[in-house]
Amino acid sequence: MEAKKIRSTFIEFFQSKQHQFVPSSPIVVKNDPTLMFTNAGMNQFKDYFLGNEIAKATRVANSQKCLRVSGKHNDLEEVGVDTYHHTMFEMLGNWSFGDYFKKEAIEWAWELLTDVYKLPKDRLYVSVFGGDASDGLDKDIEAFDLWKNIVPEDRIIFGSKKDNFWEMGDTGPCGPCSEIHVDLRSDEERATESGFDLVNNDHPQVIEIWNLVFMQFNRLSDGSLKELPAKHVDTGMGFERLVRAIQEKSSNYDTDIFTPFIQILEKKSGKTYGENEKIDIAMRVIVDHIRAIAFTIADGQLPSNNKAGYVIRRILRRAVRYGYTFLGFQKPFMFDLMPLLAENFGEIFPEVAAQQDFIAKVIQEEEASFLRTLDNGLKILDQIQVEMASKSEKIIDGKTAFELYDTFGFPLDLTSLIARENGLSIDEKGFAEEMAKQKNRSRAAAEQETGDWIMVSDEEGVEFIGYDHLEAESKIVKYRQIKDKKGDRYQLVLDKTPFYAESGGQVGDQGFLESKAEKIKVLDTKKENDLIVHFVDKLPSNPSATFSAKVNAEKRRLTINNHTATHLLQAALKEVLGDHIQQKGSLVNESLLRFDFAHFSKLTDEEITKVESIVNAKIRENIALYEQRNVPIEAAKQQGATALFGEKYGDFVRVITFDKDFSVELCGGCHVASTGVIGLFKIVSEGSISSGVRRIEAITADAAESYINEQLTLVKEIQELLKSPKDVKKAIESLIQEKNELKKEIEGLHSLQANAIKDALLNQVEAVGVTNQLFATVNLPSADALKKIAFELKNEVENLICVIAAEIDGKPQIAVVINDDLVSSKGLNAGNAVRELAKEIQGGGGGQPFFATAGGKNLAGLPSVVEKAKIMFSQL
Ligand code: ATP
Ligand code: MG
């Protein structure tokens, strides 16, 4: 069975069991401070498990894009080295939100694997949670009994908490699980050793394929477990592993998911897969990593120097480095895999195919820049080796290796490899220490301690009324304490709130909560999944009081001007540059708007002017906002609404329209009632933030007015400085021209002056033995003149030794000239001489044996320079 068919069969099987298909959520996680990337199918359903939200359907099936390269689940170091862990992989899942539980989950899993996919029963093992004393949990006898009905008892394993108790993170939903493992060894091997003992033992052919999690608990921050309000099923099956089992391969990379990519690499490198372990690992790393990189870029995360962007950058570098070292790729090569990737995954993940060119461009640029870095790093490593050779050292110290890693992105194994080739080794312990130090530094900066929620009322729903109101009578539903580098703060959830939580680029609202007794400042509002969380620096003395929640209206007013202007800007960019304009990020606050978008060339001045004038025309049209809430997503798309890749949309969306033929966007943000209030729109900068992505910053309303006034004031001030000419530009041009002419004139005069001085010096030359010597103090206009005179004298006078002590612009300078023959025959050296003479002027310098210069601080020392020089050369 082909991979594509295996995937669709999974979905169809669960659809036949009344499950609803749900698309994968983006791989890059927004609105969840505990997670950077989706690492399991359950992430997008977290709120259902926690009871924060009610599931739209109680039975769901999906294929989720997952990435396990950071945090609790980090498989990066295994990837490519083994054949069944990937960075990015698809997790197939079926879900019950308070509907069926262990019985159906177990029976259906078995039916699908053995009846539908026809996996041989005698290759399958199952595991069941064996209990854990520290958590006070018993064996999962319920699951054991259910399995016993369908699987012989000697194929059921009781597993530890590590293997059979699934947790998303340090806190959050969790529960016992039952795993299904498959033994893919040959019949001979299976005959000699039972697979039973190899389960959960890192055997590359006896691997877990499916995990059925019975979500029952919420892990609190003190480590204790609390029963969840309802029981759920969360299953996750690694798609790539399943395909391997069905296609009877001994490696995920031998399935039709990966072989076409490996073939491309074989062709490009001229090397064959399967002959050399190092080459194999390199190929596996590359065909794995390209997926992780492409999928994350497709979901809007560009490689960068921090957080999620940095994780992607490091994955890409890992792949490039393997290609460089083991496959001989010295030029970008990964981006070339994009067409195949788009073709193979376009159907299930359309975001990749739709942005194929953009993603390829970003990857290519990133590769090129890392290859340059690699080159530079190699040069530095060469230099280090030369230095070490002269000191006969054999170990590169940890600090140096870490610097190569940290500044040049040079992985330790590469540094060791090159070092080994040169008979050197690396202080790996020292490297690890430096690494730990850095980790501690960043951990201390990022660490946040989060307490458990304290319930104040048992209010269920949380209502956002901030589109229509800036004030509300609200009660606190729950609160918790957080500690981070900003200090102690609290997070509050209100039953009803006018505060907009940061999202879609728009900053969170600030304001106050007021009760009769006190006034509490709301510092920020953010989303945590779908929860609206208000940040305050102090807890109300009576949390159950009723509060009047008031948004800072002025800040909100300025912010919405910028938000609506962002929509107008995007529409105008499409008109001027074309329909390919895809938003790649935005920031909207009270002082500016920032809009990042995919576009390959710099905007010309005309284009910028055109965009500005379209936006300003739309502002003057005073278009009324047309807001539609709860539009079915399909209907919204039919209206031509612009949606973003990497954004998670529900079944019902909000559509914001300013002129249905101009700007229609899916948007949850706040907007002006009609465009006229924006007043004025002005672009203040346009530039590139990375390959293929441009950034525009613009201002509106009050800020735009002030900006224009400042510019006009500047022009006026310039005008006044120029004594108010009719044409300022012309006046400045003629000033520049005049200045250039004067400069030329002065240069001419300086040259005449230098010639006169040189002629005078010629008369002071004295013969000493075989040499002609000249020692003099002079006053000169420039260092250039000094150099020029020195060289002319050298050419005109035979066997010359000359020391000129000059005052230039009030500072002392020395030039020493020695005839080339004298340098070789008498072993004289102008560099040495000038260093000695420079002591008289408290300075230093150097140069070549025949010409050297020095500058200094002590002008009064110039005469002694001449005296000292006379003595220095008197013996010749
Ligand atoms: P393993 O012990 O093999 O790392 P896991 O216990 O981390 O697996 P789960 O968190 O239970 O796995 O995830 C559910 C399923 O997802 C696994 O049964 C497996 O098929 C698949 N899976 C997990 N991690 C990876 C990965 N890095 N690459 C590919 N598939 C994976
Ligand atoms: Mg794992």
Short mmCIF file of N, CA and C in Angstrom, two decimals, residues 354-448:
data_model
loop_
_atom_site.label_atom_id
_atom_site.label_comp_id
_atom_site.label_asym_id
_atom_site.label_seq_id
_atom_site.Cartn_x
_atom_site.Cartn_y
_atom_site.Cartn_z
N ALA A 354 1.54 25.79 -1.98
CA ALA A 354 1.17 27.16 -2.33
C ALA A 354 2.33 28.13 -2.18
N GLN A 355 3.28 27.81 -1.31
CA GLN A 355 4.37 28.77 -1.08
C GLN A 355 5.72 28.21 -1.51
N GLN A 356 5.68 27.25 -2.40
CA GLN A 356 6.88 26.52 -2.79
C GLN A 356 8.07 27.43 -3.16
N ASP A 357 7.83 28.42 -4.03
CA ASP A 357 8.95 29.26 -4.49
C ASP A 357 9.51 30.09 -3.35
N PHE A 358 8.60 30.62 -2.57
CA PHE A 358 9.04 31.45 -1.45
C PHE A 358 9.90 30.63 -0.49
N ILE A 359 9.42 29.43 -0.14
CA ILE A 359 10.16 28.59 0.81
C ILE A 359 11.54 28.23 0.24
N ALA A 360 11.56 27.89 -1.04
CA ALA A 360 12.84 27.52 -1.67
C ALA A 360 13.82 28.68 -1.59
N LYS A 361 13.31 29.86 -1.85
CA LYS A 361 14.16 31.05 -1.84
C LYS A 361 14.75 31.28 -0.44
N VAL A 362 13.90 31.17 0.56
CA VAL A 362 14.37 31.39 1.94
C VAL A 362 15.45 30.36 2.28
N ILE A 363 15.18 29.10 1.92
CA ILE A 363 16.13 28.03 2.25
C ILE A 363 17.45 28.25 1.52
N GLN A 364 17.36 28.59 0.24
CA GLN A 364 18.58 28.77 -0.54
C GLN A 364 19.46 29.87 0.05
N GLU A 365 18.84 30.97 0.40
CA GLU A 365 19.59 32.09 0.96
C GLU A 365 20.23 31.70 2.30
N GLU A 366 19.47 30.99 3.10
CA GLU A 366 19.95 30.56 4.41
C GLU A 366 21.13 29.58 4.25
N GLU A 367 21.00 28.70 3.28
CA GLU A 367 22.09 27.76 3.01
C GLU A 367 23.35 28.51 2.58
N ALA A 368 23.16 29.44 1.63
CA ALA A 368 24.31 30.17 1.11
C ALA A 368 25.03 30.89 2.23
N SER A 369 24.25 31.49 3.12
CA SER A 369 24.91 32.26 4.17
C SER A 369 25.62 31.34 5.15
N PHE A 370 25.04 30.17 5.41
CA PHE A 370 25.74 29.27 6.32
C PHE A 370 27.00 28.67 5.68
N LEU A 371 26.94 28.44 4.38
CA LEU A 371 28.14 27.90 3.71
C LEU A 371 29.28 28.92 3.77
N ARG A 372 28.92 30.21 3.67
CA ARG A 372 29.96 31.25 3.82
C ARG A 372 30.54 31.18 5.23
N THR A 373 29.63 31.03 6.22
CA THR A 373 30.07 30.94 7.60
C THR A 373 30.99 29.75 7.80
N LEU A 374 30.61 28.63 7.19
CA LEU A 374 31.43 27.43 7.30
C LEU A 374 32.84 27.72 6.76
N ASP A 375 32.88 28.39 5.62
CA ASP A 375 34.17 28.73 5.02
C ASP A 375 35.02 29.59 5.96
N ASN A 376 34.37 30.64 6.49
CA ASN A 376 35.09 31.52 7.41
C ASN A 376 35.57 30.75 8.63
N GLY A 377 34.69 29.91 9.16
CA GLY A 377 35.03 29.13 10.34
C GLY A 377 36.22 28.23 10.04
N LEU A 378 36.23 27.64 8.86
CA LEU A 378 37.34 26.76 8.49
C LEU A 378 38.65 27.53 8.46
N LYS A 379 38.58 28.77 7.93
CA LYS A 379 39.79 29.58 7.89
C LYS A 379 40.28 29.87 9.31
N ILE A 380 39.34 30.18 10.18
CA ILE A 380 39.72 30.48 11.56
C ILE A 380 40.32 29.25 12.23
N LEU A 381 39.73 28.12 11.94
CA LEU A 381 40.24 26.88 12.50
C LEU A 381 41.67 26.61 12.00
N ASP A 382 41.90 26.89 10.72
CA ASP A 382 43.26 26.76 10.16
C ASP A 382 44.25 27.58 10.96
N GLN A 383 43.84 28.85 11.18
CA GLN A 383 44.71 29.78 11.87
C GLN A 383 45.01 29.28 13.28
N ILE A 384 43.96 28.79 13.95
CA ILE A 384 44.14 28.26 15.31
C ILE A 384 45.17 27.14 15.28
N GLN A 385 45.06 26.30 14.25
CA GLN A 385 45.97 25.16 14.17
C GLN A 385 47.41 25.60 13.96
N VAL A 386 47.58 26.64 13.11
CA VAL A 386 48.94 27.14 12.88
C VAL A 386 49.52 27.65 14.18
N GLU A 387 48.71 28.46 14.90
CA GLU A 387 49.18 29.01 16.17
C GLU A 387 49.56 27.91 17.14
N MET A 388 48.69 26.87 17.16
CA MET A 388 48.93 25.78 18.11
C MET A 388 50.20 25.02 17.75
N ALA A 389 50.42 24.86 16.43
CA ALA A 389 51.60 24.12 15.99
C ALA A 389 52.86 24.81 16.50
N SER A 390 52.85 26.18 16.45
CA SER A 390 54.04 26.89 16.88
C SER A 390 54.26 26.73 18.39
N LYS A 391 53.19 26.49 19.12
CA LYS A 391 53.34 26.31 20.57
C LYS A 391 53.35 24.82 20.92
N SER A 392 53.36 24.00 19.90
CA SER A 392 53.29 22.53 20.02
C SER A 392 52.20 22.07 21.00
N GLU A 393 51.02 22.72 20.90
CA GLU A 393 49.86 22.26 21.69
C GLU A 393 49.09 21.23 20.89
N LYS A 394 48.40 20.36 21.59
CA LYS A 394 47.68 19.30 20.87
C LYS A 394 46.17 19.31 21.13
N ILE A 395 45.76 20.12 22.11
CA ILE A 395 44.33 20.11 22.44
C ILE A 395 43.71 21.49 22.24
N ILE A 396 42.66 21.56 21.44
CA ILE A 396 41.93 22.82 21.28
C ILE A 396 41.08 23.01 22.51
N ASP A 397 41.24 24.16 23.18
CA ASP A 397 40.52 24.30 24.46
C ASP A 397 39.02 24.51 24.25
N GLY A 398 38.27 24.20 25.29
CA GLY A 398 36.81 24.22 25.22
C GLY A 398 36.25 25.57 24.83
N LYS A 399 36.90 26.62 25.29
CA LYS A 399 36.40 27.96 25.03
C LYS A 399 36.45 28.26 23.53
N THR A 400 37.58 27.90 22.92
CA THR A 400 37.74 28.15 21.49
C THR A 400 36.72 27.33 20.70
N ALA A 401 36.58 26.06 21.07
CA ALA A 401 35.63 25.20 20.35
C ALA A 401 34.22 25.76 20.50
N PHE A 402 33.92 26.29 21.69
CA PHE A 402 32.58 26.82 21.91
C PHE A 402 32.37 28.10 21.10
N GLU A 403 33.43 28.90 21.01
CA GLU A 403 33.31 30.13 20.23
C GLU A 403 33.02 29.80 18.76
N LEU A 404 33.71 28.79 18.26
CA LEU A 404 33.46 28.37 16.88
C LEU A 404 32.01 27.93 16.71
N TYR A 405 31.52 27.24 17.72
CA TYR A 405 30.15 26.75 17.69
C TYR A 405 29.16 27.91 17.77
N ASP A 406 29.43 28.79 18.71
CA ASP A 406 28.47 29.83 19.03
C ASP A 406 28.44 30.94 17.99
N THR A 407 29.63 31.39 17.57
CA THR A 407 29.66 32.51 16.62
C THR A 407 29.60 32.05 15.18
N PHE A 408 30.17 30.90 14.90
CA PHE A 408 30.22 30.48 13.50
C PHE A 408 29.27 29.33 13.19
N GLY A 409 28.48 28.92 14.18
CA GLY A 409 27.55 27.83 13.95
C GLY A 409 28.29 26.55 13.62
N PHE A 410 29.50 26.41 14.14
CA PHE A 410 30.34 25.25 13.86
C PHE A 410 30.05 24.14 14.85
N PRO A 411 29.38 23.08 14.41
CA PRO A 411 29.06 22.02 15.37
C PRO A 411 30.32 21.37 15.92
N LEU A 412 30.24 20.92 17.18
CA LEU A 412 31.41 20.34 17.84
C LEU A 412 31.97 19.16 17.05
N ASP A 413 31.06 18.32 16.53
CA ASP A 413 31.58 17.14 15.83
C ASP A 413 32.37 17.53 14.59
N LEU A 414 32.02 18.65 13.97
CA LEU A 414 32.78 19.09 12.80
C LEU A 414 34.16 19.58 13.24
N THR A 415 34.18 20.37 14.32
CA THR A 415 35.45 20.85 14.84
C THR A 415 36.33 19.66 15.21
N SER A 416 35.75 18.65 15.88
CA SER A 416 36.58 17.49 16.27
C SER A 416 37.08 16.74 15.04
N LEU A 417 36.20 16.62 14.05
CA LEU A 417 36.58 15.89 12.85
C LEU A 417 37.81 16.54 12.21
N ILE A 418 37.73 17.86 12.04
CA ILE A 418 38.84 18.57 11.40
C ILE A 418 40.08 18.51 12.29
N ALA A 419 39.85 18.65 13.59
CA ALA A 419 40.97 18.59 14.51
C ALA A 419 41.67 17.24 14.40
N ARG A 420 40.88 16.18 14.41
CA ARG A 420 41.45 14.82 14.31
C ARG A 420 42.28 14.65 13.04
N GLU A 421 41.72 15.19 11.95
CA GLU A 421 42.46 15.08 10.68
C GLU A 421 43.84 15.74 10.78
N ASN A 422 43.97 16.67 11.72
CA ASN A 422 45.23 17.39 11.86
C ASN A 422 46.00 16.95 13.11
N GLY A 423 45.66 15.80 13.59
CA GLY A 423 46.39 15.26 14.74
C GLY A 423 46.12 16.01 16.04
N LEU A 424 45.00 16.70 16.13
CA LEU A 424 44.67 17.43 17.36
C LEU A 424 43.43 16.84 17.99
N SER A 425 43.16 17.21 19.23
CA SER A 425 41.89 16.80 19.82
C SER A 425 41.24 18.03 20.47
N ILE A 426 40.05 17.79 21.01
CA ILE A 426 39.29 18.91 21.58
C ILE A 426 38.99 18.64 23.03
N ASP A 427 39.06 19.67 23.83
CA ASP A 427 38.68 19.53 25.23
C ASP A 427 37.15 19.52 25.30
N GLU A 428 36.57 18.33 25.17
CA GLU A 428 35.11 18.25 25.08
C GLU A 428 34.44 18.62 26.39
N LYS A 429 35.15 18.31 27.48
CA LYS A 429 34.59 18.64 28.79
C LYS A 429 34.48 20.17 28.93
N GLY A 430 35.55 20.83 28.51
CA GLY A 430 35.57 22.29 28.56
C GLY A 430 34.46 22.87 27.70
N PHE A 431 34.25 22.25 26.54
CA PHE A 431 33.19 22.69 25.64
C PHE A 431 31.83 22.55 26.34
N ALA A 432 31.62 21.38 26.94
CA ALA A 432 30.35 21.13 27.61
C ALA A 432 30.12 22.15 28.73
N GLU A 433 31.22 22.50 29.42
CA GLU A 433 31.08 23.48 30.50
C GLU A 433 30.63 24.84 29.97
N GLU A 434 31.27 25.25 28.86
CA GLU A 434 30.90 26.54 28.26
C GLU A 434 29.44 26.52 27.82
N MET A 435 29.05 25.39 27.25
CA MET A 435 27.68 25.23 26.76
C MET A 435 26.70 25.34 27.94
N ALA A 436 27.05 24.66 29.04
CA ALA A 436 26.18 24.69 30.21
C ALA A 436 26.06 26.11 30.74
N LYS A 437 27.20 26.82 30.73
CA LYS A 437 27.18 28.19 31.22
C LYS A 437 26.20 29.02 30.40
N GLN A 438 26.27 28.83 29.08
CA GLN A 438 25.38 29.63 28.22
C GLN A 438 23.92 29.25 28.45
N LYS A 439 23.69 27.95 28.59
CA LYS A 439 22.31 27.51 28.81
C LYS A 439 21.75 28.14 30.07
N ASN A 440 22.59 28.14 31.11
CA ASN A 440 22.15 28.74 32.37
C ASN A 440 21.81 30.20 32.20
N ARG A 441 22.68 30.87 31.42
CA ARG A 441 22.42 32.30 31.19
C ARG A 441 21.06 32.49 30.52
N SER A 442 20.79 31.68 29.49
CA SER A 442 19.53 31.93 28.78
C SER A 442 18.34 31.42 29.59
N ARG A 443 18.58 30.36 30.37
CA ARG A 443 17.48 29.86 31.18
C ARG A 443 17.08 30.92 32.21
N ALA A 444 18.10 31.48 32.85
CA ALA A 444 17.81 32.49 33.87
C ALA A 444 17.02 33.64 33.26
N ALA A 445 17.32 33.93 31.98
CA ALA A 445 16.62 35.04 31.34
C ALA A 445 15.18 34.68 31.00
N ALA A 446 14.96 33.39 30.66
CA ALA A 446 13.64 33.03 30.14
C ALA A 446 12.73 32.37 31.17
N GLU A 447 13.32 31.96 32.27
CA GLU A 447 12.57 31.12 33.17
C GLU A 447 11.32 31.81 33.72
N GLN A 448 10.28 31.05 33.74
CA GLN A 448 9.05 31.57 34.33
C GLN A 448 8.45 30.47 35.19
#
